[in-house]
Short mmCIF file of C-alpha atoms and ligand atoms in Angstrom, two decimals:
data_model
loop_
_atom_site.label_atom_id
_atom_site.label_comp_id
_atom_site.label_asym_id
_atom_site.label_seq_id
_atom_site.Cartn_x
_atom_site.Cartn_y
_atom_site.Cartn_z
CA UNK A 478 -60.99 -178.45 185.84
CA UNK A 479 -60.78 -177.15 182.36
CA UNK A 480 -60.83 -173.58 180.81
CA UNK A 481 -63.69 -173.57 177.52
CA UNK A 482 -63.60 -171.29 174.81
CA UNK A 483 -66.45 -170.58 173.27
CA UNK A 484 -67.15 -168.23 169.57
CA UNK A 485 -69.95 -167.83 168.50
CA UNK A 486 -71.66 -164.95 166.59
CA UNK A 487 -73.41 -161.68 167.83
CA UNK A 488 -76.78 -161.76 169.28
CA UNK A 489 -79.63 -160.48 166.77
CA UNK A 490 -79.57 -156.40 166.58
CA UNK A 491 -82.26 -155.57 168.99
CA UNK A 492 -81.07 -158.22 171.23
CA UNK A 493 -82.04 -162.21 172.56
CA UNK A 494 -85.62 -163.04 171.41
CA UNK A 495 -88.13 -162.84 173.74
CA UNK A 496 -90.20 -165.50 171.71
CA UNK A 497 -90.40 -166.77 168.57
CA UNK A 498 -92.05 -167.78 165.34
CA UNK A 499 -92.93 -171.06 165.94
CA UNK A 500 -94.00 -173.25 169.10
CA UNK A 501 -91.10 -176.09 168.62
CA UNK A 502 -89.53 -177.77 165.83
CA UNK A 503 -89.99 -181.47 164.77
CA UNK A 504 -87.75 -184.10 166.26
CA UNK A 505 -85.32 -185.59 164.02
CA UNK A 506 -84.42 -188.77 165.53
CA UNK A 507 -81.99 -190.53 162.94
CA UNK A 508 -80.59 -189.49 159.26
CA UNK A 509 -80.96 -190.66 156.15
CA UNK A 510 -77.98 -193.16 156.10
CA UNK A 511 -79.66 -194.40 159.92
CA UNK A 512 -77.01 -192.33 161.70
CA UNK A 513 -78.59 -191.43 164.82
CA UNK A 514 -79.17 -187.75 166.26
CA UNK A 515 -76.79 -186.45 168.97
CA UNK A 516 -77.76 -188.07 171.83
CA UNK A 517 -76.47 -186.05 175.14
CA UNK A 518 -77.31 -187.49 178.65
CA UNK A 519 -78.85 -184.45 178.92
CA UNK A 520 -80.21 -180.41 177.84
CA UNK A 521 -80.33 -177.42 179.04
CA UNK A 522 -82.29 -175.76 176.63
CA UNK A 523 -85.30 -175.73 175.01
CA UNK A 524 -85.71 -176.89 171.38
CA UNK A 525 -86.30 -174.64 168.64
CA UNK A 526 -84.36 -171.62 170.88
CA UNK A 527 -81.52 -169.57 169.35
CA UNK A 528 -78.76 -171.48 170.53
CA UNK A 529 -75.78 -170.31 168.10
CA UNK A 530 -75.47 -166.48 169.40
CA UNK A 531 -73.56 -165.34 172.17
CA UNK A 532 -76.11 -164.84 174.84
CA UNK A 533 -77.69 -168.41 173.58
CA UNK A 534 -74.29 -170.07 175.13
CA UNK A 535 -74.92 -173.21 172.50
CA UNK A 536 -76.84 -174.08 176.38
CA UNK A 537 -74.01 -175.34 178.10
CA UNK A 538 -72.86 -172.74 180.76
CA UNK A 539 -75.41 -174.59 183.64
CA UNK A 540 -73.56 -178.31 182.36
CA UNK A 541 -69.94 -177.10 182.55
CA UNK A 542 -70.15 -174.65 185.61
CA UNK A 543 -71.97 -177.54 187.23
CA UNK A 544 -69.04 -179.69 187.04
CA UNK A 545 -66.41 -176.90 188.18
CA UNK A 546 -65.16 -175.98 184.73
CA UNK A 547 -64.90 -172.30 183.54
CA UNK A 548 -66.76 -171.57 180.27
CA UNK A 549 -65.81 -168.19 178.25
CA UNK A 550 -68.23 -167.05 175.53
CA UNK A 551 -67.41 -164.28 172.93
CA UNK A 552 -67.62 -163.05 169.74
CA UNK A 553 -64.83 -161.31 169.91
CA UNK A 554 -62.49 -163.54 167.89
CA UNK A 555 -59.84 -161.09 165.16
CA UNK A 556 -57.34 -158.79 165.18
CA UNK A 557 -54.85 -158.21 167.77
CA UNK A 558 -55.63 -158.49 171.30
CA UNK A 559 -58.96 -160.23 170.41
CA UNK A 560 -60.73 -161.81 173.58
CA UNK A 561 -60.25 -165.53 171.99
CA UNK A 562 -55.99 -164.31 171.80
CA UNK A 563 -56.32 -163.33 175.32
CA UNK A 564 -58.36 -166.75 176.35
CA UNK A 565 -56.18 -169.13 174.40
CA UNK A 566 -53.34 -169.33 177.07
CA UNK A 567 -54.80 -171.59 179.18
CA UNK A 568 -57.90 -172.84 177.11
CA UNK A 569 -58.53 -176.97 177.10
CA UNK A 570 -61.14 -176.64 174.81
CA UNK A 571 -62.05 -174.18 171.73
CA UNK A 572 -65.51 -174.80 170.46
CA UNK A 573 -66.70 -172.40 167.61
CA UNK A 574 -68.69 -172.30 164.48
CA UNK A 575 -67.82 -172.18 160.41
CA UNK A 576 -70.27 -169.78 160.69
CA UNK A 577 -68.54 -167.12 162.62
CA UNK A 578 -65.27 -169.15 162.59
CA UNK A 579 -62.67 -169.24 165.22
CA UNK A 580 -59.27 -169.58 163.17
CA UNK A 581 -57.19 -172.06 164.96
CA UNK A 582 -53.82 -171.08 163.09
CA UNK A 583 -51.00 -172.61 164.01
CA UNK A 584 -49.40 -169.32 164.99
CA UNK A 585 -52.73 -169.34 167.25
CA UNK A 586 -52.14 -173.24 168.47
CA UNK A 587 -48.84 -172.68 169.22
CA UNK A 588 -50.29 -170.29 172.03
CA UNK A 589 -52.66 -172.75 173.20
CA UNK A 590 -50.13 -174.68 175.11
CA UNK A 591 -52.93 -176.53 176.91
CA UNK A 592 -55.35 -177.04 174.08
CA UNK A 593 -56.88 -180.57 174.01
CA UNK A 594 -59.70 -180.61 171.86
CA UNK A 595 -60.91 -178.12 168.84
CA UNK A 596 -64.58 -178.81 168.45
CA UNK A 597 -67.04 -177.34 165.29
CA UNK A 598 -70.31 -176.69 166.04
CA UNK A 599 -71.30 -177.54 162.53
CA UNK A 600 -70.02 -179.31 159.74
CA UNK A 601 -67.12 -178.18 158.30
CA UNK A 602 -63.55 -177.79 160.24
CA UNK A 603 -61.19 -176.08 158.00
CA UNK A 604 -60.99 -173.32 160.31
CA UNK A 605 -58.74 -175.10 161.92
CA UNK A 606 -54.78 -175.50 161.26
CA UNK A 607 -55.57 -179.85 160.42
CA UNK A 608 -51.61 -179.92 160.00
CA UNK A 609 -50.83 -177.61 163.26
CA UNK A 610 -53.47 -180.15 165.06
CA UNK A 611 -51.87 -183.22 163.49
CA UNK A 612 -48.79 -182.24 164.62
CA UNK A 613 -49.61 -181.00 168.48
CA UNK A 614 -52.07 -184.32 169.08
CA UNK A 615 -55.27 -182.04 169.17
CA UNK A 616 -58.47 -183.77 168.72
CA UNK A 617 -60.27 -182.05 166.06
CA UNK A 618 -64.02 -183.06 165.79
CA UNK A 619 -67.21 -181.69 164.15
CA UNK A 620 -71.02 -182.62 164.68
CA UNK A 621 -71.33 -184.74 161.74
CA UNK A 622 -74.99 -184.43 159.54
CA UNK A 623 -76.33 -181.90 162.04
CA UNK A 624 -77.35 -179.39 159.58
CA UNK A 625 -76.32 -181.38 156.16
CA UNK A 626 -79.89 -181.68 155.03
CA UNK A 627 -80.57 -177.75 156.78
CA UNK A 628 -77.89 -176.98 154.09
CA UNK A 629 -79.51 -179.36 150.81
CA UNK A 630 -82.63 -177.63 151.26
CA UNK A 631 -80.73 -174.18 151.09
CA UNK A 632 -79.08 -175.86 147.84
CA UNK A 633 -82.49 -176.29 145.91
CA UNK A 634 -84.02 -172.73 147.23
CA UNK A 635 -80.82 -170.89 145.71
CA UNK A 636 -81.27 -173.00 142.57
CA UNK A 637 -84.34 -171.74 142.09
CA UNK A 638 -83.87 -168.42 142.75
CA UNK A 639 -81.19 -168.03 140.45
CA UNK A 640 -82.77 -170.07 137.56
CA UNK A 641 -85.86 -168.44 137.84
CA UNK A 642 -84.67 -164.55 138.62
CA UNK A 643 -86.37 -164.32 142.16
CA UNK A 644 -84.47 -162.02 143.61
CA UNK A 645 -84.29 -159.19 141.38
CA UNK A 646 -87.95 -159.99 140.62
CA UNK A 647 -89.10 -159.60 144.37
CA UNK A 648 -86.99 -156.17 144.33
CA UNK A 649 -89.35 -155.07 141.53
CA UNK A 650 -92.33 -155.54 144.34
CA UNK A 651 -90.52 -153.74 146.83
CA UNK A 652 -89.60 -150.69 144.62
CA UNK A 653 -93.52 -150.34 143.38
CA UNK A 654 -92.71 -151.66 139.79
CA UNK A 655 -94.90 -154.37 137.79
CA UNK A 656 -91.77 -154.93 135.56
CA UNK A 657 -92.38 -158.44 134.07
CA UNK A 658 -89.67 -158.11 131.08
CA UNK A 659 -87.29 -156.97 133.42
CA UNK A 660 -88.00 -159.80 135.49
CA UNK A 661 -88.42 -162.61 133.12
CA UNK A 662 -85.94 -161.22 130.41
CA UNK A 663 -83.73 -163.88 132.53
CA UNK A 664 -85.78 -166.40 134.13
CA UNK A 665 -85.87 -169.95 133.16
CA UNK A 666 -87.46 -173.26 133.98
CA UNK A 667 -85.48 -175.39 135.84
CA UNK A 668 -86.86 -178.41 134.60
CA UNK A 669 -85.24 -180.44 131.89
CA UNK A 670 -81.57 -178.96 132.75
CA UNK A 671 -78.73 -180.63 133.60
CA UNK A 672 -78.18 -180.22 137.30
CA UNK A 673 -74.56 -181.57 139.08
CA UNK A 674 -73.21 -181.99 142.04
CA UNK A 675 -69.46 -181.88 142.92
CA UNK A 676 -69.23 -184.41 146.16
CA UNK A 677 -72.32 -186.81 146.59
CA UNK A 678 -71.74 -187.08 150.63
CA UNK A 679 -74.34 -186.45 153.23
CA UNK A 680 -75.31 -182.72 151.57
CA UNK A 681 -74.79 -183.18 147.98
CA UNK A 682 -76.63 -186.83 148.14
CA UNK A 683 -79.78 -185.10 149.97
CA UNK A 684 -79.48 -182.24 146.98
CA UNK A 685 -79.99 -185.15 144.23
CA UNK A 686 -82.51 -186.54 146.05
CA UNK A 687 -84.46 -183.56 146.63
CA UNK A 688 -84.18 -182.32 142.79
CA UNK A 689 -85.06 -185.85 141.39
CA UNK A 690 -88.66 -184.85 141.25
CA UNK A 691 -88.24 -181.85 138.95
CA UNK A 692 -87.64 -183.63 136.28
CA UNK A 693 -83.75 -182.68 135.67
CA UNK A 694 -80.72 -184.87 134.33
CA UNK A 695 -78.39 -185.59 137.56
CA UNK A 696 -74.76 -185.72 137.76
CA UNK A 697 -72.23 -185.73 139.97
CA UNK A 698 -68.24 -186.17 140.85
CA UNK A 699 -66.77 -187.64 143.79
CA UNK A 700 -63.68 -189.34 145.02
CA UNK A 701 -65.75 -192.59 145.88
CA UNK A 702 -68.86 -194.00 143.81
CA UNK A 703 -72.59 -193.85 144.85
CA UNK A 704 -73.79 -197.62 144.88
CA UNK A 705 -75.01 -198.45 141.81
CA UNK A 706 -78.71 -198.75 143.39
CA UNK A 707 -77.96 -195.12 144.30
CA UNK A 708 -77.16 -194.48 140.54
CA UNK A 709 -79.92 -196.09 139.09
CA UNK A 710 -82.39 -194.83 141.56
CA UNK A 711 -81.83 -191.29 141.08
CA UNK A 712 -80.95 -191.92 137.21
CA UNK A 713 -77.12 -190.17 138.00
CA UNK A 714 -74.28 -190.00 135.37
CA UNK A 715 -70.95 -190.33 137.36
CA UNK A 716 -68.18 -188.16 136.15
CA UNK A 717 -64.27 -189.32 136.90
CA UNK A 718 -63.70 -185.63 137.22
CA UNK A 719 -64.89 -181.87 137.67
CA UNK A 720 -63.84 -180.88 134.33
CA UNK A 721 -66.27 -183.24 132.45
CA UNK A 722 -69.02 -182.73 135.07
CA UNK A 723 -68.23 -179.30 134.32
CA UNK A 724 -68.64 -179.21 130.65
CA UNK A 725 -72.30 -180.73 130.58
CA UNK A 726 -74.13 -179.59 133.50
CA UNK A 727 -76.51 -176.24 132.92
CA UNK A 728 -76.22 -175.96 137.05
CA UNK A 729 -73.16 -177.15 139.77
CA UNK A 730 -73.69 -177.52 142.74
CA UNK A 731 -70.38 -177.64 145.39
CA UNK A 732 -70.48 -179.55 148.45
CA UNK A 733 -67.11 -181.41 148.97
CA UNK A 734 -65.09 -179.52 152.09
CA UNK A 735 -62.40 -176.91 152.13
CA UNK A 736 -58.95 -179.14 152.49
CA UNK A 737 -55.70 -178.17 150.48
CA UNK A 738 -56.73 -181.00 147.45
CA UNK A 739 -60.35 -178.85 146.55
CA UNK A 740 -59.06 -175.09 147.41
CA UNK A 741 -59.78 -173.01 144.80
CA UNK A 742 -61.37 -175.82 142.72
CA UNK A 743 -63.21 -173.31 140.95
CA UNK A 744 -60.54 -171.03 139.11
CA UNK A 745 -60.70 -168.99 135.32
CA UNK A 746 -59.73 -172.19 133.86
CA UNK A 747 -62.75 -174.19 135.48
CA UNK A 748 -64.96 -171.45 134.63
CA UNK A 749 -64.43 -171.71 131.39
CA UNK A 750 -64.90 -175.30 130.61
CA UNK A 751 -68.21 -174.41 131.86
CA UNK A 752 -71.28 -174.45 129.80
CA UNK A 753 -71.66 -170.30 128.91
CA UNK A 754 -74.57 -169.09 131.38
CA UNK A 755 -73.76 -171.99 133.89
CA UNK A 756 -74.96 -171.27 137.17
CA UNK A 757 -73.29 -172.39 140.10
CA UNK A 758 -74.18 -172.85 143.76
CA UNK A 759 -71.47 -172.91 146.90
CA UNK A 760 -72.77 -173.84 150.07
CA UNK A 761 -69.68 -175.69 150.88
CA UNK A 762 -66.87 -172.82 151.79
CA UNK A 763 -66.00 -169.56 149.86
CA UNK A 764 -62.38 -170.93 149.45
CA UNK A 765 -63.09 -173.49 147.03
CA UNK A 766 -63.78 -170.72 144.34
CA UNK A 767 -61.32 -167.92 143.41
CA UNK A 768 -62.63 -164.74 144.49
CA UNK A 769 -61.98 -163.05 141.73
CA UNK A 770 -62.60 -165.15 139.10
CA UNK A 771 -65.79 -165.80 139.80
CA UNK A 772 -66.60 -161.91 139.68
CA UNK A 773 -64.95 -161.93 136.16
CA UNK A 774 -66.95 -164.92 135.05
CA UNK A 775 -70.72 -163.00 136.49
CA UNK A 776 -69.38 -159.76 134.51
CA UNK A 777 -68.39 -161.50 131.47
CA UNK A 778 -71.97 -163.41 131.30
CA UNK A 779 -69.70 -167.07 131.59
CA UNK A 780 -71.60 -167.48 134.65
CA UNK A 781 -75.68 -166.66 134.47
CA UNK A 782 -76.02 -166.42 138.52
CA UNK A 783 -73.65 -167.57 141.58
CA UNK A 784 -75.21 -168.19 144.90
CA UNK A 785 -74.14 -169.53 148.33
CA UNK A 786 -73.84 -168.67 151.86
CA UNK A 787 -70.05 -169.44 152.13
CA UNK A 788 -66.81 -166.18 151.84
CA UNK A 789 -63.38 -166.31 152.75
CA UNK A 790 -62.76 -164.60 155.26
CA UNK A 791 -65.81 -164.93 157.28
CA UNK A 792 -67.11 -162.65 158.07
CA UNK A 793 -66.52 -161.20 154.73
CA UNK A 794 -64.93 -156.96 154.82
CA UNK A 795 -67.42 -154.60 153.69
CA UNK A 796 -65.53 -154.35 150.42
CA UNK A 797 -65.13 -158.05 149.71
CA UNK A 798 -66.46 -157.99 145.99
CA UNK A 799 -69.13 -160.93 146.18
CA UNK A 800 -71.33 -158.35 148.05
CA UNK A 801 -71.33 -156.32 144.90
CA UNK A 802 -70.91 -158.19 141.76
CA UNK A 803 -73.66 -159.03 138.96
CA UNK A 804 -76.63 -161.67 139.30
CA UNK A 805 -75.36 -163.09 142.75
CA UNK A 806 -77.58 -164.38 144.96
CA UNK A 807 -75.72 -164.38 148.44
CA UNK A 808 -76.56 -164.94 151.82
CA UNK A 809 -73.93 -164.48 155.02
CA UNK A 810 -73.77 -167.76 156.19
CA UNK A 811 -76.79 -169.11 157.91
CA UNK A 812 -77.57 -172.06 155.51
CA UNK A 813 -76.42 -174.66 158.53
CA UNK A 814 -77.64 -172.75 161.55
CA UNK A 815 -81.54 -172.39 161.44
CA UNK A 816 -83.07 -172.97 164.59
CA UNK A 817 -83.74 -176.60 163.66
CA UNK A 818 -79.54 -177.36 162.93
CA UNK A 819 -78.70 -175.36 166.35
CA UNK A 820 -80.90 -177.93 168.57
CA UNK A 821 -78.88 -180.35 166.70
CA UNK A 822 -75.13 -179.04 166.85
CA UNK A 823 -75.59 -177.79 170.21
CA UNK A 824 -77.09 -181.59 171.50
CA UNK A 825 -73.86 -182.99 169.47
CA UNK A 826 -71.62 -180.45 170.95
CA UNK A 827 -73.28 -181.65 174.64
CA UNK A 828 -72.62 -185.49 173.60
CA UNK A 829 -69.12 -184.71 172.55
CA UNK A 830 -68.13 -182.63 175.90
CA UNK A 831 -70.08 -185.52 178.42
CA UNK A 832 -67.62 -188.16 176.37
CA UNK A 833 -64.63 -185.90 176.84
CA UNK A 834 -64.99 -185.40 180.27
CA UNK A 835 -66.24 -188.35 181.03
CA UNK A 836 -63.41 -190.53 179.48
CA UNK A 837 -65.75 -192.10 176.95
CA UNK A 838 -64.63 -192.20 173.21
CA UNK A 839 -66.31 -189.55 170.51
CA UNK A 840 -68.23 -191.04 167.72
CA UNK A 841 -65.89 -192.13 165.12
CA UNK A 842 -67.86 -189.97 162.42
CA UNK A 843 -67.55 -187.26 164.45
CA UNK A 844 -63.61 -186.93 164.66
CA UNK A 845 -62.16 -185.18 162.11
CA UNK A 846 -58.13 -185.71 163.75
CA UNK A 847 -57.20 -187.50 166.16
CA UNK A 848 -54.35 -189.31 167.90
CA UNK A 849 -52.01 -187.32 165.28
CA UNK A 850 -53.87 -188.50 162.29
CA UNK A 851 -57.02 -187.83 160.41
CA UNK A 852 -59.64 -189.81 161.89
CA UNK A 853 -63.56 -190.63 161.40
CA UNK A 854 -64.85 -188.49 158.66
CA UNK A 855 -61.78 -186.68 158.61
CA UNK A 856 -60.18 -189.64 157.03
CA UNK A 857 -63.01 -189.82 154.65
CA UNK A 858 -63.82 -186.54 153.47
CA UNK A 859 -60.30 -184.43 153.99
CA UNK A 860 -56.82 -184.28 153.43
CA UNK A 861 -53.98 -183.41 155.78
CA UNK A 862 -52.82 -179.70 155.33
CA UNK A 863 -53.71 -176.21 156.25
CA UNK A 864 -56.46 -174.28 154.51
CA UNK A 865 -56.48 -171.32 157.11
CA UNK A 866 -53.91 -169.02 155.08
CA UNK A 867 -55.28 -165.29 154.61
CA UNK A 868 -57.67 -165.99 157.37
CA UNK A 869 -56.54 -162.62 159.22
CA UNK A 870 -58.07 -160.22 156.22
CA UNK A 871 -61.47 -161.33 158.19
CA UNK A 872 -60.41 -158.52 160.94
CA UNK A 873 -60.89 -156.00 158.75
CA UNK A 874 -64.63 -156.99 158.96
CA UNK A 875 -66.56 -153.83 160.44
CA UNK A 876 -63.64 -151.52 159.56
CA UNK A 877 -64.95 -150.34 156.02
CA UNK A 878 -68.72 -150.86 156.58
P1 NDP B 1759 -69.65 -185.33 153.88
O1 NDP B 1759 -68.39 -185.68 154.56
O2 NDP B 1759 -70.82 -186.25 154.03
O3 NDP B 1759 -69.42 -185.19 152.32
C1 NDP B 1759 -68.28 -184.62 151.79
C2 NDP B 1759 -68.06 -185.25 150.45
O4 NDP B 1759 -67.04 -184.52 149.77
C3 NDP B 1759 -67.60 -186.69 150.54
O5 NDP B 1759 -68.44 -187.48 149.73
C4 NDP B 1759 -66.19 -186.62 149.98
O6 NDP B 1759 -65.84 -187.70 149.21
C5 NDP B 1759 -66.30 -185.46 149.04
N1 NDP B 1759 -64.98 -184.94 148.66
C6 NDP B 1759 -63.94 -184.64 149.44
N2 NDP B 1759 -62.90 -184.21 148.71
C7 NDP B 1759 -63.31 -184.27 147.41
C8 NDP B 1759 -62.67 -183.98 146.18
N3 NDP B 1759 -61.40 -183.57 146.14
N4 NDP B 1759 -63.39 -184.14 145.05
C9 NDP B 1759 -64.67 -184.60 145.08
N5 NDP B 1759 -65.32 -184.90 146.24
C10 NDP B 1759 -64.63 -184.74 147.38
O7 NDP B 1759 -70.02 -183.86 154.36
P2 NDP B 1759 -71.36 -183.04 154.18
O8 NDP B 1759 -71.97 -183.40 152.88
O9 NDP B 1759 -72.20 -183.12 155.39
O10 NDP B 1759 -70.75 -181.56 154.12
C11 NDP B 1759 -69.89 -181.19 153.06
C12 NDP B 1759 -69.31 -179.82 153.32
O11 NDP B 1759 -70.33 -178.84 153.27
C13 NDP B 1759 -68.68 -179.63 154.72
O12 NDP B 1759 -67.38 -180.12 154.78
C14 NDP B 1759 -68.73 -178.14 154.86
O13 NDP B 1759 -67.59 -177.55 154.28
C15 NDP B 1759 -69.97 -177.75 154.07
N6 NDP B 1759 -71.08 -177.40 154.97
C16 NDP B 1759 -71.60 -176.13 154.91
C17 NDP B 1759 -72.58 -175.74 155.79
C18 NDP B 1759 -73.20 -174.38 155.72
O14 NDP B 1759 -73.81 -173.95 156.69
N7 NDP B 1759 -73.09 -173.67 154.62
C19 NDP B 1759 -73.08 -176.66 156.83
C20 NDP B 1759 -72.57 -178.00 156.70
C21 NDP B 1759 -71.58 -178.33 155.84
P3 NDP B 1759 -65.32 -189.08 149.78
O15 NDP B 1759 -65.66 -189.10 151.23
O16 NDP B 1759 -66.11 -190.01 148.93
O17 NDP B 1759 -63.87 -189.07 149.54
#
């Protein structure tokens, strides 16, 4: 029977919800590209509950105890002697979230002797040593589009906040002001600018799409071409590289993952082959961007806004800077785990645990490594390597509050 280890974030501040805003949520069958939803022989939970928090259990513990396995849940997940350190001894499976991410280092793998299977509720699994799980045979996979088009909607609202100075506007509200120079003294129209997208995969595809109707001029980079049906469609302008996509575009837009060929993508040389009062979006992980540049770039007026949902370390210190710097518009990052994405992770997470245990292969696009290699959409969409380094500054996390 097998030991599962299972991070996921706190439980809201005054505790589990009693009920919620909204009767259900709609059923999403299939994806854009016809990919089907996870598909589980079975749930334990009801749709549309909070699922992603500790005392939500991602709805599994009645599944796993049922067949004689032993499932831990915590948050507790940094610094020495956390409760994942203390679990990871005898652990089969680690299942945890780039939301409140588990780092799977390899100092940490090394003291999983009998780890098996590292498995992402989410998209995204550079919170895992790839290399260290390469090299130990540890099956690393993620629930592929669960929350990509929870995330491109995200995208477009943070474009538009940023363009059109909502944020600082709807503080004006709050603090009894009727300020409209202040609040308009930077507020554009989106419309008309040129709007692009570095990676045109499952998120930054849905992004296009959704911003084709406001009448802006799409581009995007990526390692492999749209189909030119795509292109013309949409009316995109492919760029061989960032740096050109960079130089034209009014707004970028990141959505490629966090592997050792895009970290820190976004650096003071980047920055500045940027049009001056670019904005620029990251949804996709903190690590792409350099910290600190991109606070020097919002100070120096290079960059007119920066938004996203995405930090390195996660959670982010008290004192990590992007929590204080000029015309940001951040969020901690919940882009990928509204209630609608957690029916879907958590269903894909099910799926992938009934195929483990039952001896039944994962879905190819949902394996990330495996059998030694990058596998699925990890062959796609990453490169081998380790993207984990500096990942113990997220300890400090509560500290300095
Ligand atoms: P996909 O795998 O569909 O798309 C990733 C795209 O990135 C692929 O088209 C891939 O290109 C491209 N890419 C990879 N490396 C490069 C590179 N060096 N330069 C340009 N493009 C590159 O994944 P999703 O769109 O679903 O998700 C993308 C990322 O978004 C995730 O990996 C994750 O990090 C992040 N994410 C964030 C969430 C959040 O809650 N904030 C939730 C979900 C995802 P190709 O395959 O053509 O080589």
């Amino acid at each position: 029977m097998a030991k599962i280890v299972c991070v996921l974030y706190d439980d809201p501040i005054d505790g589990y919800p009693q009920s919620y805003a909204r009767d259900g949520i709609p059923e999403i069958k299939a994806y854009p590209d016809g990919q089907t939803a996870p598909s589980p022989k079975a749930i334990d939970f009801r749709p549309g509950e909070l699922l992603g928090s500790v005392s939500g259990e991602l709805g599994l513990r009645q599944y796993l105890e049922s067949q004689g396995h032993t499932l831990v849940v915590t948050a507790d997940k940094d610094g020495e002697n956390s409760r994942l350190d203390r679990e990871l001894h005898d652990a089969e499976i680690v299942i945890s979230q780039p939301f409140w991410p588990a780092y799977l280092t390899a100092e940490r793998i090394a003291r999983a002797p009998k780890l098996k299977l590292a498995l992402t509720a989410g998209i995204g699994s550079d919170h895992v040593d790839l290399q260290a799980a390469i090299d130990r045979n540890i099956t690393v996979a993620e629930i592929t589009y669960c929350n990509s088009i929870s995330v491109a909607e995200h995208v477009v609202m943070m474009i538009l906040g940023l363009v059109r100075n909502y944020i600082p506007a709807y503080q004006w509200v709050v603090k009894g002001g009727w300020n409209i120079a202040d609040c308009v003294a930077c507020s554009y129209d989106l419309e008309g600018m040129a709007v692009g997208t570095v990676a045109a995969g499952r998120i930054g595809l849905a992004v296009l799409r959704r911003l084709k109707p406001f009448d802006v001029n799409l581009h995007y980079t990526d390692r492999h071409r749209l189909p030119e049906a795509v292109e013309k469609e949409l009316n995109l302008t492919w760029h061989a590289n960032i740096e050109s996509l960079a130089e034209v575009c009014d707004v970028i837009t990141l959505n490629c993952p966090l592997h050792p060929e895009t970290e820190h993508m976004i650096d003071d040389a980047m920055l500045a082959k940027m049009k001056r009062g670019a904005y620029l979006i990251n949804t996709a992980r903190g690590k792409l961007c350099d910290r600190d540049a991109i606070v020097r770039a919002l100070e120096s007026g290079q960059l007119a806004g920066y938004a996203g949902d995405v930090w390195f370390p996660q959670p982010a210190p008290g004192d990590h800077p992007w929590r204080s710097m000029p015309h940001h518009g951040m969020t901690p990052h919940i882009s990928g785990t509204s209630l609608s994405a957690q029916t879907r992770y958590a269903a894909g997470v099910r799926e992938v645990l009934e195929c483990y245990f039952e001896g039944r292969p994962i879905r190819n696009e949902y394996l990330v490594v495996d059998g030694g290699k990058l596998a699925g959409v990890g062959a796609h969409s990453y490169s081998a390597g380790n993207a984990t380094a500096g990942s113990e500054d997220a300890a400090r996390f509560g500290k300095n509050r």
